[in-house]
XYZ file of N, CA and C in Angstrom:
669
model
N -14.203 -20.066 12.689
C -13.467 -20.462 11.198
C -13.830 -19.599 10.159
N -13.151 -19.108 9.589
C -13.019 -17.837 8.089
C -13.268 -19.143 6.843
N -14.158 -18.737 5.971
C -14.319 -19.577 4.747
C -14.862 -18.562 3.781
N -14.461 -18.883 2.828
C -15.063 -17.565 1.609
C -15.147 -18.664 0.397
N -16.538 -19.017 -0.135
C -16.450 -19.658 -1.043
C -16.122 -19.033 -2.496
N -15.362 -20.025 -3.037
C -14.465 -19.074 -4.490
C -15.712 -18.471 -5.256
N -16.798 -19.080 -5.486
C -18.208 -18.602 -6.075
C -18.271 -17.550 -5.701
N -18.069 -17.025 -4.621
C -18.783 -15.592 -3.805
C -17.706 -14.825 -3.766
N -16.205 -15.252 -3.743
C -15.410 -14.181 -3.372
C -15.045 -13.248 -4.830
N -15.412 -12.070 -4.778
C -14.951 -11.312 -6.119
C -14.090 -10.175 -5.633
N -13.149 -10.167 -6.869
C -11.907 -9.361 -6.527
C -12.846 -7.872 -7.464
N -12.743 -6.455 -7.371
C -12.811 -5.844 -8.422
C -11.976 -4.963 -8.271
N -11.273 -4.908 -9.236
C -9.513 -4.231 -9.632
C -10.211 -3.173 -10.483
N -9.861 -1.965 -10.592
C -10.081 -1.048 -11.956
C -8.709 -1.059 -12.268
N -8.946 -0.032 -13.243
C -7.477 -0.037 -14.227
C -6.482 0.211 -13.671
N -4.874 -0.406 -13.938
C -4.166 -0.300 -12.908
C -4.030 -1.339 -11.958
N -5.142 -1.775 -11.453
C -5.425 -2.367 -10.629
C -4.175 -3.911 -10.336
N -3.638 -4.212 -9.572
C -2.790 -5.247 -9.658
C -2.786 -5.556 -8.111
N -3.788 -7.272 -8.323
C -3.604 -8.015 -6.639
C -2.648 -8.503 -6.356
N -1.585 -8.778 -6.682
C -0.556 -9.590 -6.831
C 0.406 -9.109 -6.047
N 0.757 -9.544 -5.029
C 1.561 -9.469 -3.964
C 3.083 -8.728 -4.146
N 2.942 -7.729 -4.164
C 3.978 -7.133 -4.663
C 4.839 -5.847 -3.465
N 6.289 -6.134 -3.433
C 6.772 -5.062 -2.663
C 6.779 -3.616 -3.132
N 6.852 -2.568 -2.223
C 6.467 -1.618 -1.614
C 7.343 -0.793 -2.931
N 8.495 -1.596 -3.041
C 9.161 -0.536 -4.393
C 8.477 -1.095 -5.392
N 8.107 -2.098 -5.900
C 7.655 -2.515 -6.980
C 6.413 -1.750 -7.173
N 5.178 -1.432 -6.085
C 3.995 -0.682 -6.184
C 4.296 0.807 -6.635
N 5.482 1.182 -6.054
C 5.657 2.523 -6.179
C 6.560 2.748 -7.917
N 6.743 1.781 -8.330
C 7.179 1.568 -9.685
C 5.983 1.628 -10.804
N 5.039 0.639 -10.211
C 3.810 0.647 -11.162
C 2.845 2.314 -10.808
N 3.280 2.954 -9.811
C 2.597 4.268 -9.954
C 3.209 5.202 -10.918
N 4.436 4.990 -11.108
C 5.313 6.004 -11.855
C 4.474 6.179 -13.216
N 3.422 5.340 -13.802
C 2.756 5.334 -14.732
C 1.894 6.452 -14.544
N 1.907 6.749 -13.835
C 0.247 7.365 -13.726
C 0.772 9.181 -14.081
N -0.361 9.780 -14.803
C 0.246 11.132 -14.923
C 0.097 12.131 -14.348
N 0.677 13.154 -14.280
C 0.561 14.298 -13.205
C 1.218 15.654 -14.270
N 0.495 16.808 -13.916
C 0.815 17.728 -14.321
C 2.104 18.774 -13.664
N 3.063 19.281 -14.839
C 3.919 20.113 -14.503
C 3.660 21.045 -15.261
N 4.848 22.084 -14.788
C 5.163 23.386 -15.086
C 6.412 23.675 -15.459
N 6.646 23.415 -17.242
C 8.202 23.365 -17.603
C 8.707 24.641 -17.350
N 10.076 24.979 -17.348
C 10.686 26.376 -17.655
C 11.432 25.942 -19.158
N 11.286 25.324 -19.792
C 11.699 25.371 -21.167
C 10.620 24.963 -22.148
N 11.212 25.533 -23.428
C 10.191 24.917 -24.694
C 10.917 24.438 -25.910
N 9.820 23.245 -25.769
C 10.938 22.427 -27.155
C 9.251 21.651 -27.735
N 9.287 21.732 -29.218
C 8.240 21.179 -30.034
C 7.593 19.831 -29.240
N 8.896 18.787 -28.807
C 8.639 17.789 -28.738
C 9.598 16.832 -28.024
N 9.530 15.888 -26.637
C 10.594 15.087 -26.204
C 10.481 13.696 -26.975
N 11.729 12.984 -27.641
C 11.562 11.925 -28.351
C 12.556 10.657 -27.446
N 11.496 9.980 -26.844
C 12.152 9.051 -26.017
C 12.218 7.793 -26.419
N 12.827 6.724 -25.871
C 12.607 5.537 -26.226
C 11.391 4.762 -26.234
N 10.857 5.535 -25.224
C 9.037 4.270 -24.731
C 7.987 5.347 -25.764
N 8.125 6.552 -26.116
C 7.146 7.325 -26.910
C 7.922 8.957 -26.933
N 6.975 9.724 -27.400
C 7.026 10.991 -27.520
C 5.835 11.941 -26.687
N 6.884 12.804 -26.374
C 5.809 13.650 -25.002
C 6.091 15.197 -25.653
N 4.992 15.701 -25.359
C 5.081 17.255 -25.811
C 3.761 17.657 -26.432
N 4.110 19.018 -27.189
C 4.989 19.887 -27.122
C 4.835 20.669 -25.906
N 6.226 21.363 -25.271
C 6.384 21.882 -23.843
C 6.536 23.596 -24.357
N 5.651 24.283 -23.661
C 6.129 25.585 -23.786
C 6.361 26.008 -22.036
N 7.385 27.196 -22.157
C 7.529 27.566 -20.781
C 6.656 27.978 -20.308
N 6.479 27.570 -18.870
C 5.105 28.209 -17.846
C 3.751 27.968 -17.960
N 3.656 27.129 -19.123
C 2.650 26.363 -19.313
C 2.484 24.974 -18.786
N 1.331 24.833 -18.247
C 1.140 23.405 -17.824
C 1.213 22.453 -18.931
N 1.733 20.929 -18.508
C 1.712 19.966 -19.370
C 1.382 18.550 -18.476
N 0.930 17.560 -19.296
C 0.641 16.338 -18.464
C 1.466 15.157 -18.654
N 2.561 14.399 -18.010
C 3.224 13.995 -18.223
C 2.950 12.694 -17.316
N 3.529 11.147 -17.646
C 4.017 10.615 -16.742
C 4.893 10.842 -15.546
N 4.607 10.026 -14.540
C 5.241 10.597 -13.275
C 6.619 10.447 -13.063
N 7.036 9.321 -14.225
C 8.629 8.965 -14.072
C 9.322 10.031 -14.969
N 8.520 10.813 -16.190
C 9.223 11.762 -16.637
C 9.506 13.075 -16.262
N 8.565 13.144 -14.778
C 8.374 14.552 -14.594
C 9.329 14.514 -13.539
N 9.651 13.184 -12.827
C 10.484 13.109 -12.049
C 12.039 13.406 -12.583
N 12.085 13.085 -13.594
C 13.439 13.245 -14.536
C 14.044 14.651 -14.813
N 12.771 15.566 -15.440
C 12.387 16.626 -15.483
C 12.885 17.929 -14.241
N 12.492 17.013 -13.243
C 12.396 17.618 -11.804
C 13.691 18.021 -11.474
N 14.642 16.373 -11.562
C 15.938 16.203 -11.059
C 16.496 17.178 -11.377
N 16.233 17.631 -13.160
C 17.493 18.526 -13.741
C 17.135 19.873 -13.661
N 16.129 20.226 -12.559
C 15.420 21.781 -12.419
C 15.024 22.106 -14.007
N 14.050 21.541 -14.503
C 13.452 21.753 -15.814
C 12.020 21.997 -15.518
N 11.832 21.919 -14.521
C 9.816 21.767 -14.095
C 9.741 21.795 -12.744
N 8.428 22.159 -12.394
C 7.976 22.349 -11.146
C 6.792 21.136 -11.450
N 6.441 20.349 -10.258
C 5.735 19.372 -10.294
C 4.543 20.139 -9.323
N 3.181 19.984 -10.138
C 2.043 20.360 -9.423
C 1.150 19.289 -8.759
N 1.191 19.593 -7.173
C 0.432 18.557 -6.699
C -1.024 18.600 -7.207
N -1.935 17.217 -7.379
C -2.968 16.667 -7.927
C -3.991 17.197 -6.963
N -5.254 17.769 -7.599
C -6.630 18.473 -7.181
C -6.903 17.479 -5.921
N -6.900 16.498 -5.729
C -7.214 15.559 -4.659
C -6.268 15.687 -3.676
N -5.072 16.640 -3.782
C -4.023 16.318 -2.535
C -4.219 17.721 -1.814
N -5.259 18.380 -2.280
C -5.756 19.744 -1.906
C -6.139 18.980 -0.397
N -5.899 20.260 0.620
C -6.167 20.076 1.981
C -7.732 19.972 2.306
N -8.373 21.080 1.237
C -10.033 20.996 1.424
C -10.678 19.290 1.280
N -9.911 19.114 0.354
C -10.328 17.471 -0.258
C -10.074 16.485 0.299
N -8.670 16.480 1.382
C -8.519 15.210 2.139
C -9.386 15.423 3.394
N -9.464 16.655 3.924
C -10.375 16.816 5.247
C -11.771 16.070 4.311
N -12.572 16.757 3.691
C -13.516 15.789 3.236
C -13.835 14.235 3.040
N -12.533 13.736 2.670
C -12.309 12.412 2.695
C -11.640 11.283 4.008
N -11.177 12.295 4.591
C -11.241 11.734 6.222
C -12.478 11.698 6.856
N -13.464 12.687 6.475
C -14.260 12.920 7.209
C -15.588 11.712 7.135
N -15.241 11.475 5.648
C -16.231 10.576 4.957
C -16.027 9.344 5.277
N -14.692 8.959 5.588
C -14.243 7.358 5.965
C -14.232 7.104 7.365
N -14.804 8.220 8.366
C -14.490 7.924 9.805
C -16.089 7.697 9.899
N -16.861 8.165 8.884
C -18.320 8.208 9.156
C -19.199 6.833 8.754
N -18.519 6.709 7.866
C -18.835 5.334 6.719
C -17.617 4.067 7.258
N -18.294 3.332 8.330
C -17.308 1.973 8.319
C -17.575 1.013 7.389
N -18.448 0.968 6.615
C -18.669 -0.089 5.694
C -18.117 0.612 4.131
N -17.983 1.807 3.733
C -17.532 2.492 2.875
C -16.068 2.938 2.682
N -15.803 2.857 1.139
C -14.123 3.402 1.276
C -14.412 4.387 -0.071
N -13.734 5.802 0.365
C -13.768 6.600 -0.468
C -13.076 6.435 -1.596
N -13.296 6.961 -3.122
C -12.489 6.742 -3.931
C -11.517 7.902 -3.940
N -10.168 6.982 -4.418
C -8.984 7.547 -4.538
C -8.526 7.261 -5.157
N -7.021 8.273 -5.886
C -6.524 7.343 -7.256
C -5.612 5.809 -6.578
N -5.961 4.772 -7.427
C -5.789 3.932 -7.194
C -4.041 3.706 -6.525
N -3.133 4.335 -6.692
C -1.821 4.573 -6.589
C -1.427 5.632 -5.470
N -2.836 6.191 -4.420
C -2.615 7.400 -4.094
C -1.580 7.541 -3.037
N -1.286 6.180 -2.082
C -0.131 6.474 -1.523
C 1.128 6.218 -1.802
N 1.416 5.718 -3.128
C 2.596 5.549 -3.761
C 3.079 7.033 -4.598
N 1.575 7.743 -5.118
C 1.950 9.109 -5.553
C 2.273 10.226 -4.595
N 1.542 9.924 -3.337
C 1.946 10.865 -2.202
C 3.374 10.838 -2.086
N 3.824 9.730 -1.506
C 5.163 9.426 -1.488
C 6.131 10.231 -2.178
N 5.997 9.797 -3.740
C 6.703 10.219 -4.697
C 6.966 11.805 -4.474
N 5.943 12.582 -4.317
C 5.949 13.883 -4.434
C 6.429 14.354 -3.278
N 6.339 13.507 -2.242
C 6.537 14.305 -0.422
C 8.465 14.046 -0.918
N 8.902 12.940 -1.600
C 10.908 12.583 -1.845
C 11.176 13.511 -2.993
N 10.525 13.520 -3.841
C 11.076 14.124 -5.159
C 10.700 15.635 -5.611
N 9.319 15.991 -4.874
C 8.978 17.142 -5.036
C 8.073 18.146 -4.328
N 9.057 18.211 -2.847
C 8.621 18.698 -1.793
C 8.376 20.031 -1.820
N 9.384 20.502 -2.518
C 9.350 22.080 -2.135
C 8.582 22.883 -3.361
N 7.819 21.860 -4.251
C 6.770 22.792 -4.913
C 5.733 22.768 -4.392
N 5.196 22.116 -3.379
C 3.680 22.609 -2.824
C 3.601 23.793 -2.569
N 4.643 24.231 -1.674
C 4.719 25.936 -1.539
C 4.321 26.680 -2.466
N 5.005 26.325 -3.755
C 4.713 26.766 -4.797
C 3.349 27.033 -5.701
N 2.608 26.341 -5.061
C 1.112 26.355 -5.384
C 0.324 26.502 -4.270
N 0.814 27.234 -3.487
C 0.264 27.273 -1.759
C -0.421 26.039 -1.170
N 0.239 25.367 -1.147
C -0.179 24.204 -0.757
C 0.687 23.750 0.772
N 0.248 23.420 1.647
C 1.254 23.316 3.252
C 1.302 21.633 2.967
N 2.658 21.298 2.903
C 3.128 20.096 2.554
C 2.656 19.225 3.494
N 3.226 19.961 5.178
C 3.188 18.869 6.656
C 2.016 18.875 6.556
N 0.443 19.727 6.377
C -0.798 19.422 6.812
C -1.101 17.863 5.669
N -0.828 18.279 4.424
C -1.305 17.571 3.316
C -0.484 15.968 4.116
N 0.552 16.122 4.364
C 1.084 14.604 4.551
C 0.280 13.712 5.980
N -0.144 14.517 6.745
C -0.672 14.287 7.776
C -1.959 13.778 7.480
N -2.754 14.921 6.700
C -3.989 14.220 6.555
C -4.039 12.535 5.479
N -3.058 12.412 4.711
C -3.036 11.438 3.887
C -2.703 10.465 4.277
N -1.807 10.482 5.867
C -1.279 9.707 6.904
C -2.328 9.130 7.633
N -3.226 10.155 8.052
C -4.605 9.987 8.707
C -5.714 8.834 7.818
N -5.420 9.642 6.206
C -6.679 8.639 5.926
C -6.258 7.182 5.575
N -5.213 7.020 5.345
C -4.455 5.673 4.928
C -4.581 4.640 6.265
N -4.488 5.254 7.604
C -4.644 4.653 8.913
C -6.227 4.378 9.012
N -6.891 5.175 8.631
C -8.278 5.099 8.946
C -8.923 3.995 8.036
N -8.470 3.742 6.794
C -8.911 2.974 5.964
C -8.397 0.983 5.988
N -7.430 1.416 6.663
C -6.329 -0.111 7.465
C -7.252 -0.516 8.422
N -7.481 0.557 9.324
C -8.562 -0.009 10.575
C -9.468 -0.406 10.070
N -10.308 0.197 9.438
C -12.126 -0.359 8.662
C -11.935 -1.728 8.144
N -10.431 -2.033 7.525
C -10.215 -2.982 6.386
C -10.526 -4.193 7.836
N -8.927 -4.291 8.649
C -9.126 -4.975 9.866
C -10.320 -5.343 10.735
N -11.286 -4.443 10.786
C -11.928 -4.686 11.659
C -13.249 -5.459 10.933
N -13.203 -5.393 9.332
C -13.877 -5.852 8.515
C -13.911 -7.287 8.679
N -12.588 -7.608 8.786
C -12.087 -9.062 8.452
C -12.337 -9.973 9.924
N -12.214 -8.975 10.945
C -12.282 -9.686 12.185
C -13.866 -10.277 12.519
N -14.948 -9.503 11.582
C -16.383 -9.419 11.895
C -17.017 -10.832 11.112
N -15.838 -11.541 10.193
C -16.441 -12.447 9.292
C -16.441 -13.758 10.562
N -17.542 -14.484 10.107
C -17.660 -15.663 10.825
C -18.043 -16.821 10.092
N -18.610 -16.583 8.587
C -18.669 -17.714 7.894
C -18.434 -17.063 6.204
N -19.401 -18.066 5.303
C -19.109 -17.583 4.094
C -19.711 -16.270 3.849
N -19.225 -15.487 3.048
C -19.902 -14.166 2.758
C -19.329 -13.842 1.161
N -19.983 -12.840 0.973
C -19.812 -11.823 -0.107
C -18.818 -10.862 -0.258
N -17.678 -11.070 -0.970
C -16.888 -9.498 -0.198
C -16.520 -8.985 -1.797
N -16.773 -7.449 -1.608
C -16.666 -6.682 -2.800
C -15.395 -5.345 -2.169
N -14.413 -6.014 -3.249
C -13.669 -4.699 -3.068
C -13.869 -3.543 -3.763
N -14.458 -2.455 -3.541
C -14.614 -1.057 -4.286
C -13.962 -0.253 -3.500
N -13.332 0.418 -4.567
C -12.528 2.046 -3.933
C -11.099 1.642 -3.028
N -10.710 0.697 -3.300
C -9.425 -0.200 -2.649
C -8.315 0.013 -3.701
N -7.458 0.873 -2.698
C -6.133 1.277 -3.484
C -5.109 -0.229 -3.670
N -4.189 0.153 -4.655
C -3.256 -1.002 -4.861
C -2.515 -1.481 -3.466
N -2.093 -0.786 -2.791
C -1.535 -1.128 -1.631
C -2.610 -2.039 -0.421
N -3.374 -1.218 -0.336
C -4.959 -2.080 0.247
C -4.935 -3.508 -0.094
N -5.018 -3.503 -1.360
C -5.285 -5.038 -2.152
C -4.313 -5.988 -1.982
N -3.046 -5.449 -1.962
C -1.685 -5.953 -1.654
C -1.444 -6.628 -0.484
N -1.917 -5.716 0.697
C -1.594 -6.224 1.864
C -3.023 -7.562 2.221
N -4.576 -7.081 1.505
C -5.426 -8.174 1.564
C -5.185 -9.634 1.181
N -4.196 -9.431 0.091
C -4.191 -10.521 -0.708
C -3.660 -12.178 0.263
N -2.758 -11.824 0.901
C -2.359 -13.145 1.532
C -3.416 -13.643 2.573
N -4.145 -12.779 3.029
C -4.894 -13.144 4.174
C -6.438 -13.764 3.488
N -6.776 -13.064 2.063
C -8.070 -13.842 1.486
C -7.090 -15.373 0.831
N -6.502 -15.308 0.566
C -5.526 -16.458 -0.190
C -5.478 -17.342 0.698
N -5.117 -17.281 1.904
C -4.816 -18.199 3.098
C -6.569 -18.584 3.525
N -7.438 -17.794 3.449
C -8.714 -18.106 4.026
C -9.116 -18.988 3.025
N -9.058 -18.834 2.274
C -9.483 -19.491 0.555
C -9.092 -21.425 0.871
N -7.600 -20.998 1.156
C -7.110 -22.540 1.418
C -7.634 -23.161 2.361
N -8.284 -22.271 3.717
C -8.739 -23.120 4.765
C -10.188 -23.811 4.039
N -10.886 -22.813 3.567
C -12.178 -23.184 2.850
C -11.929 -24.438 2.111
N -11.306 -24.603 1.481
C -10.523 -25.974 0.555
C -10.594 -26.980 1.294
N -9.531 -27.049 2.135
C -9.299 -27.721 2.949
C -10.545 -28.377 3.781
N -11.030 -27.467 4.579
C -12.599 -27.888 5.158
C -12.950 -28.663 4.648
N -13.634 -28.195 3.146
C -14.240 -28.853 2.465
C -13.721 -29.898 1.873
N -12.678 -30.341 1.622
C -11.697 -31.490 1.316
C -12.029 -32.831 2.512
N -12.215 -31.967 3.673
C -12.188 -32.858 4.534
C -13.734 -32.966 4.908
N -14.852 -32.498 4.825
C -16.504 -32.637 4.800
C -16.377 -33.776 3.715
N -15.902 -33.522 2.480
C -16.215 -34.559 1.568
C -15.564 -35.955 1.620
N -14.619 -35.946 2.226
C -13.784 -37.496 2.785
C -14.581 -37.959 3.693
N -15.361 -37.250 4.881
C -16.136 -37.615 5.737
C -17.256 -38.495 5.046
N -17.834 -37.452 4.547
C -18.940 -38.033 3.576
C -18.524 -39.268 3.146
N -17.912 -39.492 2.080
C -17.540 -40.793 1.466
C -17.011 -42.071 2.193
N -16.338 -41.343 3.440
C -15.916 -42.729 4.606
C -17.187 -43.152 4.901
N -18.266 -42.508 5.318
C -19.423 -42.753 6.211
C -20.255 -43.542 4.891
N -20.382 -42.926 3.396
C -20.866 -43.945 2.706
C -20.139 -45.696 2.444
N -19.503 -45.200 2.786
C -18.417 -46.762 2.295
C -18.728 -47.343 3.630
N -18.602 -47.248 4.530
C -19.057 -47.954 5.735
C -20.448 -48.530 5.701
N -21.208 -47.405 5.524
C -22.775 -47.902 5.563
C -22.801 -48.890 4.109
N -22.109 -48.987 3.252
C -22.353 -50.006 2.129
C -21.554 -51.509 2.836
N -20.476 -51.279 3.319
C -19.628 -52.250 4.093
C -20.668 -53.283 5.140
N -21.256 -52.309 5.670
C -22.467 -53.106 6.955
C -23.059 -53.548 6.560
N -23.699 -53.042 4.858
C -24.826 -53.789 4.436
C -24.763 -54.768 3.754
N -23.234 -55.134 3.437
C -22.491 -56.088 2.554
C -22.689 -57.136 3.487
N -22.030 -56.797 4.777
C -21.904 -57.825 6.109
C -23.268 -58.482 6.762
N -24.249 -57.830 6.380
C -25.643 -57.994 7.450
C -26.353 -59.142 6.089
N -25.841 -59.063 4.771
C -26.817 -59.816 4.045
C -26.554 -61.313 3.914
N -25.421 -61.934 4.080
C -25.157 -63.628 4.655
C -26.093 -63.829 5.602
N -26.136 -62.936 6.912
C -26.994 -63.067 8.130
C -28.557 -63.348 7.594
N -28.837 -62.420 6.918
C -30.434 -62.357 6.436
C -30.498 -63.594 5.481
N -29.971 -63.751 4.414
C -30.017 -65.245 3.923
C -29.971 -66.555 4.783
N -29.063 -66.440 5.410
C -29.194 -67.356 6.998
C -30.409 -67.414 7.736
N -30.946 -66.828 7.853
C -32.224 -67.071 8.583
C -33.446 -67.519 7.793
N -33.249 -66.745 6.594
C -33.945 -67.332 5.704
C -34.052 -68.806 5.326
C-alpha cells in the first residue's frame, strides 16, 4: 500500500514552478516567458509592445529578451537565437553522466528545459550551426537526459512501501506535471485508509460500550 502523510509530503517548486496538471502546450506557453539571448540584425532604441518595452537593440550585439519575442523576431528574420550555455554538448554530457551515477539525485537544469529545447529545435534549429553547436547531438543528449530522469522517478516511486518524506528538488515542470496525478491519488488512498481505520476504532469502541451496558443489568441481578 502506498501512503503519503500530508504533513510529510513536501513540494519544493522554485520560481516559475507549476505543480498543476497542464497540457504540453500549456507548459510550452509558460516556458515562452523565459529569457533567451538573441543577436539582432537591426538597430532601434526601444521596442514598445503591449506588455512592456524591450531594448535598446544594436545590430550584431547580443540582447536578452523573452522567448516569445525572440520567436517573433526570428520568424521575421530580424535576429538569430543563441542557444543557452547549458545546451552546449560539453555541459549536457556532464549532466547525463551525473544523472546516471546518482540514482537519488537530480541535476539542476532550467525549470522548463524540455520545453525550451523543443522551442529552439522547432523555431531556431538553423541557428545552432551559427554558434558552432551540433543540433543533432544536442537533441540526442537532451532526450537521453529526459529519459534517465523519468526512469529514476519511476524507480523511486516503485520503492515506496509506506509513509515517507518526498523532497522534490531540481525537478522540471514536465516532471512535476507527470508526478502530480500519482501523488494526489496516493494521498487519496492514504486519506481513505485513515478514514477506514478511524471508523473501525470508533465502531470497536461503540461495540465495547454496548457490551458493558448490556452486562450491567446482569451484574445487578447477581447482587
